[in-house]
Amino acid sequence: MQTEALVRLLSGIWISVFLLEVNCTQQNPIPEENLLVLTVGTSETDGFTRFMRSAKLFNYTVKVLGRGEKWRGGNYKTASGGGQKIRLLKSALEKYEKEDQVILFIDSYDVVFASDPKELLKKFQQANHRVVFSAESLIWPDRHLEDKYPHVREGKRFLSSGGFIGYAPSLKKMVADWDGKDGDSDQLFYTQLYLNPEKREKINITLDNKCRIFQNLHGALDDVVLKFEDGRVRARNVVYDTLPVIVHGNGANKLQLNYLGNYIPKVWTFETGCTECDEDLRSLTSLKESEYPLVLIGVFIHQPTPFVTVFFERLLNLKYPKDRLQLFIYNHEPHHERNVKLFLEAHGSEYRAVKVIGPEEELDNAGSRNLGLDLCRQDAECDYYFSVDVEVVLKNADVLKILIEQNRSITAPMISRNGKLWSNFWGALSADGFYARSEDYVDIVQGRRVGVWNVPYISSVYLIKGSVLRTELTDKDLFHSLTLDPDMAFCSNAREQGVFMFISNRHEFGRILSTENCVTTHLHNDLWQIFENPQDWEERYIHSNYTRIMKDKLIETPCPDVYWFPIFTETGCNHLVEEMEHFGQWSGGGNKDTRIQGGYENVPTIDIHMNQVELEKQWQKFLLEYIAPITEKMYPGYYTKAQFDLAFVVRYKPDEQPLLRPHHDASTFTVNIALNTVGIDYQGGGCRFIRYNCSVQAPRKGWALMHPGRLTHYHEGLPTTAGTRYIAVSFVDP
C-alpha cells in the first residue's frame, strides 16, 4: 500500500511538472507595444545621441525623463549619486497602471541597444520574474555588503542599478519607499532592497546573472568581444556564450563602450561599411559663401619644422571663403618668424581677422592652445574652431567643408606619417592613460575599415564646434596638466565632459611631417629633408613630369647617348642656386684646389661642392632615387649605386668664367642639371659634344642632361655671353 501511494505521489508530481513546463512553453509572448523605455537625459550629450540612434534603429518607444533639469545626481566616480533618477522614475510610474505594462529603465549616456524589443521581451519573459536587474562581478558602492548577497552557482552575483526591466506595478512597489535626495545613491538603495529577502521575494526580483539581457562592462572588459553577423554586429559574452540585448559602459569603462559603439548594432559592418556616416549631416551646398559658418583657424608652430612655406601655401588654398575665416597664429620658433611675416604681408588682408602671438610673448604650448580655444569661445559668432599644427600636410583643400558637414562635436581628419602606422589618433588607452593599440587601429590607418570613429585621443588637427566650447568645454584651461602633455590633457578633459572625439578616414586628407633632424642653419633647410620627409621633398623639388618620363616617352636624345629629361621643379632650381649664393664661398677657378684629392684640378670651374654645404648625403640619395632608375633604362646592363667624388654647382659669367674648354669627365656618366633659364637669366651657354659635333644650346631649367663621362663624349661648355648661368654637375661612378 505504501509503495502504491508513493508511486501515485510521484506520478502526480511528474504530471504537475510536465503541465507547468507545457504552460511555460506555451506562454504567450509579450506584445512589443507593451514595452516602454524610460531613461533620464537632463542634457543631450553625444552619448545620449548615440543611445537614441540605436533605440530608433530597433523601433524602441523611449520616453526621456528630466529634460531641462539640472543634474544633481553626482557622477560615476563617487559612491553617492543617482537619487535624482529614482525620483524621476517614481514620478513617471504614477501614470502606468496596467499589469502587463513592461518598463525598461536604463541609463542613456553610456548605453547602446544591440537588438530589438522582441528579443528583449522574450529574454525577460524567460527570466520568469517580475523585475530583472542587470548584474556585474564587482560590488558597488559598499563592499561590506558582499556577504549578504545570495550565492549563485554560475554568473555575476552583484546588482547594478544601471539597467532593469519589469512590470510597471512591481516597479512602482520597488520605488514606493524612496524619499531620498537627488544626490543619494540609487545603487545603494536598490542593493539594500534586493538584499532584503522579504522584499526581494515579494517584488519578485532577480539578477541577469549571465548577461542575457544586460552587459555591464565594469569589471568585464575581457568578457566581451564583437560578433560580426550578416549586416549587423553584436557584443558576445565569451564567458557565458550569450548575446546581450543592451550594452552598458558603466563605471570607468566609457572608452570600451565607445569602441564597441563604433560597430554595434549596425554602425559599421563588413557588408555595409559605415551606415551612420551620412546621417545628420550639415550640408553647405545650398548656402551662399557669405552664409558659410565662421571658422577660427588656430595655427601652431612649436618647434623647427620643415616645409613651413608649403604649409602656408596649402592654408591659403583651402576651398573656403576667406571672409568667413579668422586666423590665430602662434609661433614659438624665432626661425619661422620670416615665414609668418611673408605670408601675412602677402595674404593677411584677405582674412576676416588675424591675431599673431610671437616668440617674444613667451606663451607656452598649453597656454597658446587655451588662448586659441578661448578666442572662439568668447566670440558668439564663431561657429567652429579649427586647430592645426604646422607639421600637418593638408593635401585635401576641402578639409574644412568635409569636417563641418560631418556635424560632430569634435572631428579630426585622419593623417599619418608617410609609410608608417604613426597617426594623429589612438584607438585605445592604457591603464595609465597613455597609448594602447586597439584591435582595429591598423585597419583604420591603412584604410581597410573606412568610417567616422569614436576614439579616446586625437592630436595635430581637429575641428571643434563653437557651441561645444561655450556649453560643455567651458573650462579656460583644458591643456595644462601636471602629468599629461597638452594634447593628452585636452582629450582627457573632453572625455571627462562626455564630449566624443571622432576621427574620419573617409577621405585622403594628408599626412604628418617628421620634425626629427630639422636643420635650421641654412637658407633653404627643406633641401635637407630627403631622408626624413621624402614624399614632401619630392613634391617640392622633383619635376611634376618626372613620373611620366618612361610612360609618356619624355626623354629626349639631342645627341648620341645623351639623354635629356625633366628632374627639378622651378623651386628646386631656385633654392639650390640661392643656397649656394647664400653660402658664397665660390672657388677661384684655378687649377689648385685643396677641396679635391691631390689638390689639383685639370679643368677648373668656379663652383661650390655639395659637401661644402653639407648636402652630399642628401645629393647621393637624390641621385640614387631619381637618376639611377633613368640610367638603368637608358644604358641597359649598367647598374649604379650613384657614388660620386664630385658633385657641385657651377657658375658661369662673361666677366668671371664664361666657358669651359674641351675635356673628359672623371666619371662613368655625368649628370648636368640646368638651374636657370636661357634668354631670361643669361644668354649663350650650352654644351657641345665634339666627337659628334652636336650641341645642346638651349638647356631647359630643371632638365637634366645625362651622358657618358669618359672616352666617347669629349665635350666643352659653350660661352655665356650675358647674365649668370648656373648648373648642378655630378660625376657619377668615378
XYZ file of C-alpha atoms in Angstrom, residues 371-704:
334
model
C 44.073 81.037 -25.866
C 43.041 79.783 -29.302
C 40.032 77.944 -27.894
C 39.007 80.933 -25.816
C 39.108 83.305 -28.774
C 36.373 81.191 -30.361
C 34.557 80.564 -27.090
C 34.251 84.293 -26.364
C 33.071 85.140 -29.875
C 29.382 84.316 -30.183
C 29.738 84.363 -33.978
C 32.493 81.730 -34.001
C 30.816 78.576 -35.276
C 33.901 76.358 -35.406
C 37.463 76.267 -34.190
C 39.954 74.506 -36.470
C 43.234 73.701 -34.756
C 46.145 72.706 -36.977
C 49.824 72.211 -36.172
C 52.300 73.393 -38.764
C 53.705 69.877 -39.278
C 50.347 68.799 -40.738
C 50.338 68.420 -44.513
C 46.805 69.367 -45.591
C 46.542 67.803 -49.040
C 42.748 67.964 -49.201
C 41.673 71.541 -49.873
C 38.074 70.629 -48.955
C 39.002 69.519 -45.435
C 37.058 72.288 -43.679
C 33.876 71.660 -45.641
C 34.137 67.907 -45.104
C 34.601 68.179 -41.349
C 31.855 70.781 -40.926
C 29.398 68.687 -42.914
C 30.153 65.657 -40.723
C 28.452 67.630 -37.917
C 30.144 66.130 -34.843
C 31.245 67.862 -31.645
C 34.924 67.265 -32.384
C 36.135 65.756 -35.639
C 39.690 65.144 -36.773
C 40.791 64.210 -40.286
C 42.929 61.095 -40.093
C 46.506 61.722 -41.134
C 49.546 59.522 -40.668
C 53.267 59.665 -41.149
C 54.207 58.580 -44.646
C 54.751 54.826 -44.833
C 54.222 54.322 -41.103
C 51.403 53.418 -38.709
C 52.029 56.567 -36.666
C 48.917 58.747 -36.883
C 47.090 61.575 -35.160
C 44.771 59.337 -33.106
C 44.855 56.497 -30.606
C 42.358 53.677 -30.784
C 42.627 52.861 -27.085
C 44.289 53.946 -23.852
C 46.454 52.030 -21.427
C 45.514 51.815 -17.757
C 47.643 54.888 -17.019
C 46.077 56.918 -19.819
C 48.749 56.556 -22.471
C 48.794 54.957 -25.908
C 47.388 51.481 -26.460
C 46.617 49.878 -29.809
C 43.008 48.930 -30.422
C 42.128 45.833 -32.395
C 41.011 47.930 -35.362
C 43.761 50.588 -35.299
C 45.860 49.207 -38.152
C 42.798 48.595 -40.349
C 41.660 52.189 -39.835
C 45.081 53.710 -40.514
C 45.573 51.582 -43.624
C 42.034 52.242 -44.871
C 40.710 48.696 -44.693
C 37.937 49.980 -42.433
C 36.569 53.344 -43.503
C 34.236 55.487 -41.464
C 33.970 58.035 -38.663
C 35.344 56.559 -35.455
C 34.830 57.486 -31.820
C 38.338 57.467 -30.325
C 39.895 58.482 -26.985
C 42.697 60.656 -28.332
C 43.309 62.982 -31.271
C 46.030 65.499 -31.987
C 47.638 67.774 -34.575
C 44.479 68.788 -36.462
C 40.801 68.819 -35.485
C 37.580 70.814 -35.746
C 35.507 71.747 -32.664
C 32.032 73.212 -32.670
C 31.974 76.663 -31.105
C 28.756 75.733 -29.295
C 30.561 72.859 -27.578
C 33.214 75.272 -26.303
C 30.516 77.531 -24.903
C 28.383 74.820 -23.269
C 30.463 71.748 -22.419
C 34.160 72.578 -22.688
C 33.836 75.815 -20.787
C 36.987 75.465 -18.666
C 39.512 78.018 -19.868
C 42.431 75.724 -19.079
C 41.915 72.473 -20.926
C 45.523 71.869 -21.931
C 47.568 72.156 -18.745
C 48.292 69.065 -16.653
C 50.931 68.024 -14.141
C 51.251 64.564 -15.688
C 49.989 64.783 -19.279
C 51.196 66.677 -22.316
C 48.820 69.376 -23.648
C 47.085 67.203 -26.265
C 46.564 64.363 -23.795
C 45.260 66.818 -21.198
C 42.755 68.277 -23.666
C 41.483 64.850 -24.695
C 41.222 63.791 -21.061
C 39.087 66.846 -20.309
C 36.886 66.220 -23.345
C 36.323 62.613 -22.249
C 35.582 63.762 -18.713
C 32.816 66.031 -20.048
C 31.360 63.289 -22.217
C 32.317 65.029 -25.449
C 33.072 62.484 -28.158
C 36.120 62.866 -30.386
C 35.852 61.388 -33.859
C 38.476 60.559 -36.440
C 37.413 60.376 -40.079
C 39.272 58.340 -42.678
C 36.559 58.670 -45.317
C 38.810 60.854 -47.451
C 42.512 61.252 -48.091
C 43.364 64.301 -46.001
C 47.147 64.416 -45.927
C 49.950 63.336 -43.626
C 52.194 64.398 -40.757
C 55.735 65.603 -41.252
C 58.641 64.263 -39.265
C 60.305 67.100 -37.349
C 63.310 64.987 -36.372
C 66.675 66.280 -37.620
C 65.143 69.508 -38.820
C 68.184 71.683 -39.520
C 67.865 75.453 -39.296
C 71.383 76.544 -40.254
C 70.792 77.014 -43.974
C 68.804 79.403 -46.106
C 66.555 76.691 -47.573
C 66.585 73.984 -44.958
C 63.939 71.945 -46.774
C 66.632 70.808 -49.249
C 67.998 68.606 -46.466
C 64.684 66.746 -45.858
C 65.002 63.955 -48.431
C 65.574 61.346 -45.700
C 63.104 62.474 -43.028
C 60.252 63.533 -45.336
C 60.925 62.021 -48.764
C 57.409 62.470 -50.140
C 57.289 66.148 -49.243
C 60.799 66.628 -50.583
C 59.750 65.038 -53.857
C 56.610 67.157 -54.164
C 58.631 70.299 -53.501
C 61.666 69.637 -55.638
C 61.081 66.901 -58.241
C 59.552 67.927 -61.563
C 55.847 67.084 -61.892
C 56.529 65.228 -65.148
C 59.255 63.011 -63.701
C 56.936 60.047 -63.091
C 55.787 60.232 -66.728
C 59.274 60.061 -68.209
C 59.070 56.428 -69.270
C 55.329 56.085 -69.762
C 54.983 59.146 -71.989
C 58.475 58.915 -73.514
C 59.567 62.318 -72.257
C 63.268 61.505 -72.537
C 64.857 63.247 -75.487
C 68.127 62.287 -77.213
C 69.643 65.512 -78.565
C 72.992 63.809 -79.274
C 74.137 60.162 -79.453
C 73.927 58.503 -75.991
C 72.998 61.872 -74.479
C 69.674 61.897 -72.649
C 67.631 64.920 -71.664
C 64.740 64.714 -69.178
C 62.885 66.788 -66.545
C 64.129 66.377 -62.977
C 63.830 69.540 -60.810
C 60.955 71.923 -60.168
C 61.333 75.654 -60.569
C 61.510 75.880 -56.772
C 64.168 73.174 -56.589
C 66.374 75.052 -59.026
C 65.873 78.379 -57.311
C 66.537 77.009 -53.851
C 69.766 75.323 -54.883
C 71.074 78.480 -56.568
C 70.022 80.715 -53.681
C 71.556 78.312 -51.170
C 74.907 78.400 -52.945
C 74.878 82.174 -53.311
C 73.937 82.466 -49.654
C 76.899 80.258 -48.748
C 79.018 82.421 -51.042
C 82.351 80.596 -50.925
C 82.844 80.133 -54.667
C 86.127 78.659 -55.812
C 88.592 80.891 -57.659
C 88.570 78.835 -60.844
C 92.284 77.967 -60.666
C 93.970 74.600 -61.065
C 94.993 74.441 -57.426
C 92.052 73.113 -55.435
C 92.507 71.843 -51.881
C 88.952 70.517 -51.836
C 89.780 67.531 -54.040
C 92.129 64.611 -53.676
C 95.587 65.556 -54.947
C 94.801 69.240 -54.722
C 94.924 69.820 -58.485
C 92.045 70.290 -60.964
C 92.866 69.929 -64.673
C 89.736 71.666 -65.898
C 88.678 74.031 -63.127
C 85.341 75.822 -62.785
C 84.022 78.452 -60.433
C 81.893 76.281 -58.182
C 80.755 75.194 -54.729
C 80.872 71.500 -53.833
C 77.876 69.820 -52.228
C 79.980 68.746 -49.265
C 80.849 72.378 -48.554
C 77.202 72.981 -47.637
C 76.818 69.528 -46.020
C 74.458 68.354 -48.758
C 76.491 65.432 -50.083
C 74.474 62.651 -48.353
C 71.209 64.139 -49.492
C 72.547 64.599 -53.022
C 73.699 60.990 -53.202
C 70.189 59.933 -52.084
C 68.723 62.117 -54.834
C 70.954 60.528 -57.460
C 70.137 57.034 -56.249
C 66.363 57.582 -56.091
C 65.800 59.691 -59.202
C 68.790 59.444 -61.563
C 69.792 55.788 -61.172
C 66.436 54.413 -62.466
C 66.792 56.507 -65.632
C 70.407 55.413 -66.084
C 69.477 51.747 -65.887
C 66.786 52.214 -68.527
C 68.902 54.230 -70.935
C 72.135 52.272 -70.520
C 70.901 48.643 -70.440
C 73.031 46.260 -68.417
C 74.626 49.037 -66.351
C 73.657 49.355 -62.701
C 74.758 52.159 -60.464
C 74.814 52.872 -56.746
C 75.135 56.561 -57.613
C 78.504 57.030 -55.934
C 80.377 60.251 -56.638
C 83.552 62.057 -55.698
C 82.492 65.347 -57.151
C 79.063 66.992 -57.179
C 78.919 70.752 -57.380
C 77.103 73.843 -58.626
C 78.947 75.791 -61.331
C 78.535 79.490 -62.007
C 79.287 80.970 -65.447
C 79.589 84.728 -66.055
C 81.008 86.576 -69.038
C 83.396 88.549 -66.821
C 84.226 85.670 -64.497
C 84.288 82.296 -66.273
C 82.184 82.312 -69.438
C 83.025 78.826 -70.767
C 84.812 75.546 -70.166
C 87.456 74.138 -72.512
C 87.094 70.668 -74.076
C 87.531 67.816 -71.606
C 86.501 64.383 -70.426
C 84.778 63.991 -67.058
C 86.179 61.825 -64.258
C 83.036 59.683 -64.256
C 81.289 56.720 -65.820
C 78.439 59.065 -66.551
C 77.737 62.704 -65.811
C 74.516 64.473 -64.869
C 74.265 68.167 -65.692
C 71.120 69.979 -64.449
C 70.225 73.460 -65.718
C 69.288 75.651 -62.745
C 68.107 78.778 -64.536
C 66.619 79.901 -67.842
C 68.426 80.872 -71.021
C 67.106 84.067 -72.596
C 65.893 85.343 -69.235
C 68.673 84.817 -66.706
C 71.550 84.588 -69.182
C 72.467 84.491 -72.866
C 74.533 81.874 -74.656
C 75.791 78.802 -72.823
C 75.155 75.163 -73.547
C 77.225 72.034 -74.111
C 78.941 70.757 -77.287
C 79.967 67.138 -77.806
C 82.939 67.477 -80.075
C 83.162 63.941 -81.486
C 79.591 64.191 -82.760
C 79.681 67.931 -83.482
C 76.403 68.077 -81.590
C 75.360 70.882 -79.234
C 72.605 71.463 -76.685
C 72.380 75.233 -76.787
C 69.074 75.948 -75.078
C 69.089 73.894 -71.869
C 65.730 73.910 -70.103
C 65.562 74.925 -66.480
C 65.121 71.880 -64.259
C 66.063 69.404 -67.006
C 68.996 67.025 -66.678
